[in-house]
XYZ file of C-alpha atoms in Angstrom:
709
model
C 0.000 0.000 0.000
C 1.266 3.455 -0.826
C 2.390 5.033 2.419
C 2.515 8.515 0.920
C -1.090 8.331 -0.119
C -2.019 7.416 3.436
C -0.245 10.428 4.873
C -1.659 12.831 2.380
C -5.192 11.493 2.857
C -4.847 11.667 6.618
C -3.897 15.330 6.525
C -6.701 16.277 4.155
C -9.492 14.480 5.993
C -12.889 16.117 6.233
C -13.774 18.695 8.825
C -15.334 17.330 11.980
C -14.665 17.052 15.665
C -12.080 14.319 15.141
C -9.921 16.213 12.632
C -6.276 16.732 13.419
C -4.973 19.803 15.146
C -2.191 21.675 13.423
C 0.895 23.139 15.111
C 2.650 25.839 13.082
C 6.331 26.253 13.238
C 6.874 23.002 15.157
C 9.764 20.727 14.306
C 10.227 17.189 15.483
C 13.210 18.057 17.653
C 13.961 15.233 20.039
C 16.804 17.059 21.758
C 16.462 17.870 25.434
C 16.651 21.570 26.263
C 16.914 22.754 29.849
C 16.546 26.454 29.207
C 12.796 26.448 28.578
C 10.869 29.009 30.605
C 8.279 27.892 33.172
C 4.621 27.739 32.228
C 3.749 30.979 34.031
C 6.644 33.265 33.307
C 8.204 35.259 36.083
C 7.750 38.970 35.662
C 11.379 39.798 36.395
C 11.930 43.521 36.248
C 8.239 44.032 35.501
C 7.051 42.351 38.701
C 5.485 45.541 39.964
C 3.727 46.296 36.705
C 0.641 44.058 37.322
C -0.929 45.025 34.020
C -1.496 48.635 34.914
C -0.634 51.620 32.752
C 0.997 54.827 33.898
C -2.312 56.252 34.987
C -3.081 53.185 37.100
C -5.948 51.982 34.907
C -6.404 48.202 34.754
C -5.480 47.127 31.213
C -6.110 43.387 31.774
C -9.503 41.957 30.836
C -10.065 39.023 33.153
C -12.745 37.616 30.862
C -14.942 34.537 31.390
C -14.987 34.653 35.176
C -18.628 33.709 34.687
C -19.335 30.935 32.162
C -20.664 32.030 28.800
C -23.611 30.279 27.102
C -22.263 27.815 24.576
C -18.787 27.452 26.037
C -18.036 23.815 26.729
C -20.947 22.569 24.629
C -20.924 20.562 21.405
C -22.302 21.196 17.963
C -24.655 18.776 16.234
C -23.133 15.509 14.961
C -20.057 15.920 17.193
C -18.922 13.132 19.454
C -18.557 13.847 23.158
C -15.164 14.020 24.848
C -16.055 11.870 27.841
C -12.748 12.342 29.656
C -13.134 16.124 29.480
C -16.746 15.976 30.606
C -15.967 13.643 33.485
C -13.152 15.911 34.643
C -15.391 18.986 34.470
C -18.081 17.195 36.431
C -15.605 16.198 39.130
C -14.287 19.742 39.407
C -17.796 21.159 39.663
C -18.801 18.621 42.293
C -15.602 19.240 44.283
C -16.201 22.994 44.270
C -19.824 22.625 45.396
C -18.787 20.254 48.185
C -16.088 22.609 49.434
C -18.569 25.499 49.596
C -21.243 23.467 51.387
C -19.714 24.286 54.787
C -19.798 28.038 54.239
C -23.542 28.598 54.685
C -26.903 26.879 54.950
C -27.786 27.934 51.420
C -24.556 26.389 50.109
C -25.406 23.165 51.953
C -28.878 23.092 50.383
C -27.301 23.722 46.998
C -24.911 20.812 47.557
C -27.752 18.449 48.504
C -29.849 19.545 45.518
C -26.882 19.027 43.217
C -26.422 15.503 44.531
C -30.039 14.652 43.686
C -30.282 16.710 40.483
C -29.111 13.818 38.302
C -31.752 11.472 39.693
C -34.385 14.192 39.457
C -33.481 14.649 35.805
C -33.800 10.897 35.235
C -37.215 11.013 36.911
C -38.363 13.758 34.546
C -36.889 11.949 31.544
C -38.680 8.742 32.548
C -42.003 10.543 32.954
C -41.590 12.303 29.627
C -40.420 9.168 27.796
C -43.298 7.081 29.130
C -45.820 9.774 28.240
C -44.407 10.194 24.751
C -44.353 6.422 24.233
C -48.031 6.174 25.172
C -48.876 9.131 22.953
C -46.980 7.614 20.034
C -48.693 4.240 20.421
C -52.152 5.795 20.553
C -51.445 8.219 17.709
C -49.926 5.544 15.472
C -53.003 3.344 15.901
C -55.289 6.289 15.136
C -53.318 7.400 12.082
C -53.279 3.850 10.710
C -57.058 3.575 10.986
C -57.498 7.080 9.574
C -56.226 5.800 6.223
C -59.303 3.547 6.014
C -62.044 5.627 7.612
C -63.155 7.912 10.426
C -65.239 7.661 13.586
C -68.470 9.685 13.545
C -68.651 9.726 17.359
C -65.330 11.560 17.442
C -62.634 11.788 14.811
C -59.970 11.268 17.498
C -61.172 7.682 18.112
C -59.499 4.837 16.260
C -61.551 1.954 14.877
C -61.390 -0.157 18.034
C -62.213 2.659 20.441
C -64.990 3.874 18.183
C -66.787 0.522 18.383
C -66.487 -0.023 22.147
C -69.956 1.411 22.837
C -71.580 -0.187 19.795
C -74.396 -2.706 20.185
C -73.120 -4.935 17.369
C -72.493 -8.629 17.965
C -69.044 -10.038 18.621
C -68.667 -11.424 15.109
C -69.619 -8.038 13.588
C -67.591 -5.933 16.022
C -65.573 -4.425 13.135
C -68.756 -3.230 11.381
C -70.173 -0.885 13.975
C -72.334 1.976 12.618
C -70.190 4.622 14.331
C -67.208 3.794 12.089
C -67.463 4.783 8.441
C -65.073 4.030 5.623
C -64.196 6.912 3.323
C -66.422 5.573 0.579
C -69.358 5.332 2.993
C -68.689 8.864 4.158
C -68.305 10.362 0.671
C -70.685 8.424 -1.587
C -72.916 6.792 1.014
C -72.026 3.115 0.523
C -69.008 0.847 0.762
C -69.776 -1.774 -1.878
C -68.835 -1.861 -5.537
C -65.852 -1.025 -7.703
C -66.130 2.740 -7.304
C -66.197 2.485 -3.510
C -63.128 0.226 -3.639
C -61.252 2.685 -5.862
C -62.218 5.587 -3.604
C -61.007 3.789 -0.481
C -57.825 2.848 -2.380
C -57.218 6.477 -3.344
C -57.802 7.800 0.168
C -55.426 5.186 1.592
C -52.636 6.311 -0.749
C -53.314 10.015 -0.125
C -53.182 9.660 3.658
C -49.985 7.589 3.431
C -48.351 10.282 1.304
C -49.452 13.046 3.663
C -48.090 11.245 6.729
C -44.746 10.470 5.074
C -44.462 14.011 3.740
C -45.074 15.393 7.224
C -42.379 13.135 8.675
C -39.688 13.956 6.113
C -40.384 17.703 6.228
C -40.120 17.708 10.027
C -36.815 15.863 9.831
C -35.419 18.101 7.128
C -36.582 21.342 8.683
C -36.206 20.785 12.431
C -34.251 17.644 13.330
C -32.032 16.153 10.605
C -30.387 13.907 13.195
C -33.743 12.223 13.945
C -33.750 10.212 10.719
C -33.153 6.471 10.787
C -33.272 4.258 13.842
C -30.643 6.089 15.895
C -28.927 2.897 17.037
C -25.729 3.365 14.970
C -25.375 6.800 16.597
C -26.588 5.019 20.916
C -22.720 5.906 22.452
C -20.388 2.990 23.144
C -19.066 4.701 26.300
C -21.494 3.598 28.998
C -20.172 3.880 32.589
C -21.833 2.176 35.548
C -23.206 5.475 36.854
C -25.063 6.017 33.593
C -26.296 2.422 33.640
C -28.008 2.785 37.019
C -29.560 6.099 36.118
C -30.775 4.688 32.804
C -32.343 1.780 34.662
C -34.147 4.192 36.977
C -35.413 6.254 34.025
C -36.628 3.084 32.288
C -38.424 2.006 35.471
C -40.228 5.351 35.725
C -41.094 5.228 32.031
C -42.544 1.726 32.437
C -44.793 2.798 35.316
C -45.893 5.848 33.341
C -46.696 3.761 30.280
C -48.604 1.274 32.421
C -50.754 4.055 33.838
C -51.534 5.337 30.322
C -52.397 1.800 29.132
C -52.020 2.543 25.401
C -52.685 -1.059 24.323
C -55.957 -1.323 26.223
C -54.978 -4.595 27.924
C -53.366 -3.273 31.139
C -50.041 -4.719 30.003
C -46.738 -3.125 29.118
C -45.855 -5.425 26.222
C -46.733 -4.653 22.628
C -47.385 -8.234 21.495
C -48.596 -10.079 24.553
C -48.828 -13.833 23.938
C -50.371 -16.579 25.999
C -49.963 -19.981 24.393
C -51.819 -22.843 26.065
C -49.710 -25.816 25.001
C -46.009 -26.377 25.708
C -43.608 -26.970 22.837
C -42.036 -30.375 22.184
C -38.342 -31.153 21.855
C -38.741 -32.316 18.239
C -40.077 -28.895 17.324
C -36.535 -27.588 17.669
C -36.006 -28.867 14.103
C -38.463 -26.401 12.483
C -37.287 -23.723 14.918
C -33.726 -24.189 13.659
C -35.035 -24.051 10.086
C -36.538 -20.683 10.930
C -33.151 -19.657 12.295
C -31.518 -20.621 8.998
C -34.112 -18.590 7.104
C -33.531 -15.614 9.408
C -29.770 -15.779 8.878
C -30.090 -16.014 5.094
C -32.578 -13.162 4.939
C -30.489 -11.059 7.314
C -27.356 -11.437 5.186
C -29.328 -10.719 1.996
C -30.976 -7.674 3.533
C -27.726 -6.190 4.855
C -25.928 -6.481 1.527
C -28.869 -5.153 -0.455
C -29.657 -2.291 1.925
C -26.037 -1.162 2.180
C -25.710 -1.252 -1.622
C -28.832 0.904 -1.961
C -27.749 3.323 0.785
C -24.301 3.642 -0.784
C -25.962 4.432 -4.105
C -28.065 7.032 -2.324
C -24.951 8.674 -0.874
C -22.871 8.618 -4.066
C -25.487 9.644 -6.641
C -27.928 12.488 -7.124
C -30.584 10.423 -5.358
C -29.232 11.583 -1.997
C -29.878 15.219 -2.924
C -33.641 14.699 -3.049
C -34.647 13.004 0.231
C -38.197 14.362 0.148
C -38.775 13.048 -3.368
C -37.340 9.652 -2.426
C -39.637 9.323 0.572
C -42.591 10.449 -1.517
C -41.914 7.910 -4.309
C -41.174 4.968 -1.986
C -44.300 5.723 0.059
C -46.444 5.899 -3.079
C -45.145 2.541 -4.330
C -45.583 0.952 -0.908
C -49.140 2.229 -0.500
C -50.174 1.147 -4.007
C -48.821 -2.364 -3.441
C -50.063 -2.647 0.145
C -53.751 -1.813 -0.174
C -54.988 -4.860 -2.164
C -53.622 -7.269 0.467
C -55.231 -6.948 3.888
C -52.070 -8.225 5.597
C -49.980 -5.427 4.107
C -52.751 -2.838 4.390
C -52.884 -3.089 8.181
C -50.132 -1.616 10.342
C -47.090 -3.799 10.848
C -47.615 -3.917 14.614
C -51.199 -5.097 14.113
C -49.995 -7.708 11.621
C -47.412 -9.098 14.037
C -49.988 -9.202 16.829
C -52.347 -11.214 14.627
C -49.585 -13.591 13.536
C -48.557 -14.208 17.161
C -52.161 -14.895 18.145
C -53.135 -18.376 19.335
C -56.481 -19.063 17.662
C -59.466 -19.468 19.954
C -62.987 -20.567 19.203
C -64.269 -16.970 19.127
C -61.565 -15.577 16.815
C -62.960 -14.259 13.536
C -59.648 -13.809 11.696
C -59.150 -15.730 8.461
C -56.083 -17.269 10.070
C -58.434 -18.978 12.520
C -61.072 -20.264 10.047
C -60.647 -23.981 10.697
C -63.130 -26.790 10.159
C -64.829 -27.272 13.542
C -66.228 -30.820 13.788
C -66.338 -31.071 17.568
C -68.696 -29.949 20.309
C -66.188 -28.387 22.720
C -66.698 -24.767 23.656
C -63.435 -24.358 25.562
C -61.437 -21.568 23.986
C -58.233 -22.608 25.733
C -58.021 -26.249 24.650
C -58.766 -26.619 20.960
C -57.416 -29.647 19.086
C -55.548 -29.398 15.814
C -58.124 -29.002 13.075
C -58.252 -29.118 9.317
C -57.665 -25.778 7.670
C -60.729 -24.115 6.201
C -61.006 -21.888 3.099
C -60.105 -18.806 5.136
C -56.798 -20.301 6.263
C -55.821 -21.228 2.700
C -56.706 -17.727 1.502
C -54.674 -16.228 4.332
C -51.692 -18.432 3.413
C -51.286 -17.160 -0.125
C -51.968 -13.599 1.002
C -49.261 -13.945 3.654
C -46.884 -15.411 1.049
C -47.406 -12.339 -1.139
C -47.005 -10.092 1.903
C -43.714 -11.843 2.733
C -42.331 -11.210 -0.753
C -43.343 -7.561 -0.620
C -41.913 -6.890 2.827
C -38.650 -8.708 2.047
C -37.924 -6.306 -0.791
C -39.645 -3.085 0.270
C -37.758 -3.014 3.607
C -34.493 -2.799 1.664
C -35.487 0.597 0.293
C -37.289 2.032 3.306
C -34.582 1.554 5.945
C -32.195 4.487 5.769
C -34.567 7.067 4.311
C -34.717 10.521 5.863
C -37.579 9.706 8.207
C -37.562 8.439 11.801
C -37.790 4.690 11.265
C -36.316 1.611 12.861
C -35.782 -1.969 11.785
C -37.082 -4.039 14.688
C -40.740 -4.146 13.676
C -40.155 -4.631 9.904
C -37.667 -7.458 10.575
C -40.009 -9.085 13.053
C -42.844 -8.883 10.506
C -40.826 -10.769 7.890
C -39.930 -13.488 10.398
C -43.435 -13.665 11.852
C -44.967 -14.224 8.407
C -42.453 -16.950 7.589
C -42.966 -18.525 11.006
C -46.754 -18.514 10.736
C -46.592 -20.128 7.285
C -44.318 -22.859 8.621
C -46.413 -23.237 11.777
C -49.665 -23.771 9.844
C -47.840 -26.224 7.595
C -46.586 -28.200 10.596
C -50.051 -28.064 12.155
C -51.727 -29.551 9.077
C -48.974 -32.115 8.738
C -49.570 -33.248 12.318
C -53.344 -33.320 11.768
C -53.293 -35.462 8.635
C -50.213 -37.562 9.474
C -50.216 -37.868 13.238
C -49.053 -41.472 12.876
C -45.700 -40.475 11.384
C -42.588 -41.226 13.396
C -41.824 -37.576 14.127
C -45.279 -37.122 15.720
C -45.673 -40.495 17.433
C -45.637 -40.411 21.202
C -46.495 -36.730 21.633
C -49.084 -35.802 19.017
C -52.108 -38.100 18.982
C -55.265 -37.616 16.968
C -57.512 -34.905 18.403
C -54.719 -33.334 20.474
C -53.521 -29.759 20.352
C -49.922 -30.340 19.260
C -48.727 -27.411 17.162
C -49.089 -23.714 18.003
C -48.585 -21.630 14.809
C -48.353 -18.428 16.838
C -45.248 -19.759 18.594
C -43.637 -20.395 15.228
C -44.395 -16.799 14.250
C -42.718 -15.538 17.430
C -39.646 -17.722 16.871
C -39.459 -16.621 13.229
C -39.604 -12.974 14.281
C -36.677 -13.512 16.649
C -34.740 -15.371 13.958
C -35.052 -12.617 11.351
C -34.311 -9.879 13.860
C -31.235 -11.810 14.968
C -30.080 -12.333 11.391
C -30.235 -8.612 10.715
C -28.831 -7.243 13.998
C -26.637 -10.253 15.041
C -27.941 -9.953 18.573
C -28.350 -13.063 20.733
C -28.874 -12.648 24.473
C -30.163 -9.080 24.189
C -32.476 -10.202 21.384
C -34.074 -12.847 23.583
C -34.550 -10.241 26.315
C -36.177 -7.892 23.797
C -38.538 -10.661 22.729
C -39.468 -11.187 26.380
C -40.217 -7.491 26.690
C -42.353 -7.468 23.553
C -44.296 -10.679 24.159
C -44.008 -11.649 27.822
C -43.239 -15.229 26.683
C -40.642 -16.158 29.299
C -41.256 -19.913 29.041
C -40.130 -20.008 25.410
C -36.503 -19.125 26.067
C -35.090 -22.300 24.465
C -36.867 -21.957 21.075
C -35.998 -18.272 20.933
C -32.326 -18.829 21.766
C -32.048 -21.744 19.339
C -33.431 -19.634 16.504
C -31.387 -16.553 17.454
C -28.099 -18.449 17.666
C -28.749 -20.324 14.413
C -29.588 -17.136 12.555
C -26.419 -15.457 13.854
C -24.208 -18.397 12.846
C -25.696 -18.572 9.361
C -25.509 -14.808 8.829
C -21.939 -14.620 10.201
C -20.902 -17.352 7.774
C -21.969 -15.080 4.897
C -20.877 -11.709 6.305
C -19.492 -10.672 9.686
C -21.201 -7.298 9.972
C -24.655 -6.681 11.388
C -26.844 -3.982 9.881
C -25.859 -1.362 12.457
C -22.128 -2.077 12.124
C -22.500 -1.794 8.361
C -24.271 1.563 8.639
C -21.644 2.846 11.078
C -18.979 2.052 8.486
C -21.056 3.429 5.617
C -21.769 6.707 7.416
C -18.161 7.077 8.474
C -18.765 7.234 12.215
C -15.470 7.054 14.135
C -16.382 3.914 16.049
C -13.802 1.604 17.609
C -15.080 -1.948 17.878
C -14.413 -3.198 21.408
C -14.586 -6.872 20.438
C -11.605 -6.772 18.064
C -8.136 -7.142 19.544
C -5.258 -4.953 18.332
C -2.201 -7.201 18.154
C 0.238 -5.200 15.992
C 3.563 -3.908 17.316
C 3.371 -0.279 16.298
C 4.041 2.824 18.359
C 2.266 6.125 18.836
C 4.914 7.900 16.751
C 3.957 5.670 13.797
C 0.384 6.955 13.815
C 0.612 10.522 15.092
C 0.513 13.550 12.856
C 2.400 15.386 11.527
C 4.699 12.861 9.891
C 8.236 13.830 8.957
C 7.230 14.861 5.426
C 3.965 16.524 6.438
C 3.455 20.268 6.884
C 4.067 21.432 10.443
C 1.306 21.773 12.980
C -0.033 25.141 14.340
C -0.033 26.013 18.007
C -1.461 28.801 20.059
C 1.134 30.169 22.425
C 0.159 30.828 26.006
C 0.851 34.582 26.163
C 2.253 36.022 22.929
C -0.479 35.844 20.278
C -2.982 38.569 19.515
C -6.693 38.283 18.884
C -5.989 38.787 15.205
C -3.456 35.931 15.193
C -5.889 33.516 16.829
C -8.740 34.554 14.540
C -6.478 33.969 11.531
C -5.755 30.431 12.737
C -9.464 29.786 13.221
C -10.315 31.098 9.748
C -7.513 29.255 7.968
C -8.117 25.863 9.589
C -11.158 23.717 10.265
C -9.925 21.698 13.201
C -11.837 21.116 16.398
C -9.190 22.381 18.774
C -5.638 23.597 19.202
C -2.802 22.735 21.585
C -1.474 25.593 23.680
C 2.302 25.684 24.247
C 4.672 27.941 26.156
C 6.323 29.171 22.966
C 7.000 28.012 19.434
C 10.645 27.539 20.305
C 10.143 25.388 23.397
C 6.999 23.461 22.309
C 6.332 22.732 26.004
C 2.703 21.663 26.258
C 0.393 23.786 28.424
C -3.067 22.521 27.509
C -5.711 22.212 24.839
C -8.433 24.663 23.808
C -11.493 23.890 21.713
C -12.205 25.835 18.548
C -15.852 26.386 19.511
C -14.898 27.816 22.911
C -12.369 30.172 21.309
C -14.879 31.511 18.799
C -17.590 32.113 21.408
C -15.183 33.692 23.897
C -13.576 36.091 21.419
C -16.919 37.133 19.923
C -18.353 37.864 23.369
C -15.213 39.726 24.433
C -15.370 41.990 21.381
C -19.030 42.780 22.071
C -19.036 43.172 25.832
C -15.518 44.179 26.880
C -14.161 47.627 26.179
C -10.640 47.868 24.843
C -10.523 44.445 23.161
C -9.160 44.987 19.654
C -7.360 42.913 17.040
C -3.978 43.705 18.588
C -5.011 42.665 22.103
C -2.874 39.899 23.545
C -4.634 36.632 24.436
C -3.071 34.795 27.327
C -3.886 31.525 29.097
C -1.743 31.987 32.211
C -2.666 33.054 35.727
C -0.584 36.215 35.422
C -0.564 38.672 32.584
C 2.634 38.933 30.509
C 4.787 42.088 30.848
C 3.805 44.566 28.146
C 4.425 48.285 27.532
C 1.899 50.661 29.087
C 0.649 51.819 25.680
C -0.462 48.324 24.628
C -4.224 47.600 24.332
C -6.185 45.658 26.904
C -5.354 41.958 27.169
C -7.817 39.071 27.057
C -7.496 36.289 29.603
C -8.952 32.949 28.442
C -7.466 30.568 30.976
C -10.911 29.373 32.064
C -11.566 27.714 28.684
C -8.167 25.977 28.623
C -8.050 22.266 29.337
C -4.963 22.001 31.523
C -4.998 18.204 31.593
C -5.362 16.979 28.016
C -4.724 13.293 27.627
C -1.157 12.706 26.494
C 0.989 9.712 25.603
C 4.671 9.518 24.815
C 5.923 8.825 21.335
C 7.069 5.347 22.445
C 3.667 4.233 23.744
C 2.549 0.979 22.034
C -0.502 1.461 19.830
C -2.115 -1.506 21.562
C -2.325 0.638 24.706
C -3.401 3.725 22.751
C -6.270 1.843 21.094
C -7.359 0.482 24.474
C -7.323 4.006 25.928
C -9.506 5.347 23.118
C -11.997 2.505 23.570
C -12.337 2.548 27.334
C -12.130 6.262 28.022
C -14.107 7.534 25.039
C -11.357 9.900 23.859
C -11.642 12.098 20.783
C -7.926 12.804 20.561
C -4.731 12.529 22.545
C -1.515 14.517 22.255
C 1.900 12.903 21.740
C 4.882 14.271 23.666
C 8.597 13.571 24.074
C 10.188 14.761 27.317
C 7.307 17.164 27.780
C 7.563 18.615 24.270
C 4.619 18.431 21.939
C 5.300 16.243 18.896
C 1.892 15.566 17.375
C -1.660 14.393 17.817
C -3.597 11.137 17.401
C -7.328 11.314 16.764
C -9.827 8.497 16.746
C -9.917 8.734 12.974
C -6.160 8.277 12.825
C -6.523 5.110 14.876
C -9.252 3.792 12.572
C -7.188 4.528 9.466
C -4.165 2.847 11.019
C -6.219 -0.273 11.788
C -7.542 -0.279 8.216
C -4.018 0.041 6.824
C -2.773 -2.874 8.931
C -5.726 -4.940 7.651
C -4.537 -4.289 4.051
C -7.409 -1.904 3.412
C -7.169 1.495 1.799
C -7.249 3.952 4.729
C -8.392 6.749 2.426
C -11.526 4.745 1.639
C -12.783 5.437 5.166
C -14.999 8.481 4.766
C -15.943 10.311 7.960
C -19.151 12.147 7.114
């Protein structure tokens, strides 16, 4: 691989919070000099000057004694420097604790600060639970709105509208309070014209909803598109874990009190199967796992190819048009089939359902030739015409969802992949489950059914197969195993089916890993160029920090900000000429002794505020980061002190530090960059992107092919 190309590409990487920091005038001088001045220079003969002019007026602007809005914050799409934030939090907490003994008010402030984090988690939990309930209710209402409206109140969905109706149980979906659009517009719901009218209204509402979503994302929250999981931080300390658990607990209680599903349960797809599964059923469960792995690998490759085409062609410039076209195609194809017309959550719920004697779904239209009225103990029965109709409709729905999901995931709308993946697996599982059920009914004397499935017994539960298939497909796409089983517990409440779920999840992961190692979220992290260091991969190469740091020996020198000799104009010139996220601060260009690190954003905000609010700050004003002002002539303009925005403890490593340790530091501490020194002198910088490019180079990949967007 061409080493020169790697260096050149590293220096010209795109502008973001991980970009390198330049140090002007620096040379890689490894000699040891003992005549470097201390960090805060002694005043010498000017010790009595103290920044005052001949008339005794204070010429030193001790700016930023009070924090400015925006200083220390991050811009959108920037990763968080966790080490810096943790240090700031410790300093703040230490200062509050030290002041708590000064007065009663300071003590109260200290106690409130200690509980403020938990109070915030309480508020987040309440808000998250409320929003989750609102989303569930609104999604159900908006889905039904595409088919009709409730005359008793337009805010009621179909189910709520018919609660007070006097219709019989079998006709509960035909209550007079609910009207389809054709009934509302032309007065009847039968005939070709009524069908076309309902079809048209379905497509129009789908387009309106999708247009609303994409316009909100584009105009107000561009970072809300997609599922958000590739962006979910990999730095997750124990303190955050406990607080997240508390917030989730509060959110669960809030959601339970709202009861959005109308069943007093917290799970979206509550299941209650009445017959246990048999050991021999692990064979079809494993088959579902194989299907999930194959579909997961196919989906990942196809979706990444489409998303890459979206990013590299003109298609990516028209996100609204893409959403509009994909929605139109989806709606046109979905309406004729009742299993694609309904919402995906409703479809999964119906596929998970264990048919009872009172169920009116076509999936439950079996031939009943018995006199039992027990809804909980129905034997396996011959499939009726409704079941056969549902089978071919589900087969068509499976084909549609397999392909349409490829194009929908990754569009500029808030959308995840859990429910669509589960729908694909649930359809496949229900088809296999009904097939196994009919096989056991007509051939109960076969060897595979002998001993546990006699004639007239309830042997096979198709809903269980749908649940296992959903887990298999979700596992094939995400490559999750243990967490996937836990998620399935949360969604269904089916704790007793841990073995079938784990068998399918593990099989799907093995099959998918045999075809491609990356899950869908790992693939999107790489495609989007997120600087993510995989914690599971070991770094075993014998390279040093000096092999990765920048600048290299043939690279242009880096730029530094000196601690007390640069003017406002000099610093503004550096900011305008570079696009880096921060700059090292050194004693002088000659010594290159490291003082600290200052962020670009903090510099911009501080200088702009100083020019507006502080008299005497001009382009020739000296900026200094020391405790004491430098000795200057009395006629010089006012100086600007910015020590409060200086990070005095940036993370540093020596040039001889093994990269194995450096990589581990970046992973475990959540660093954005670290500085490289030799005997206290600044030599260069290593960013997370440099580490990723170095790993790619050692893996015989082109490091310049890694695009950090």
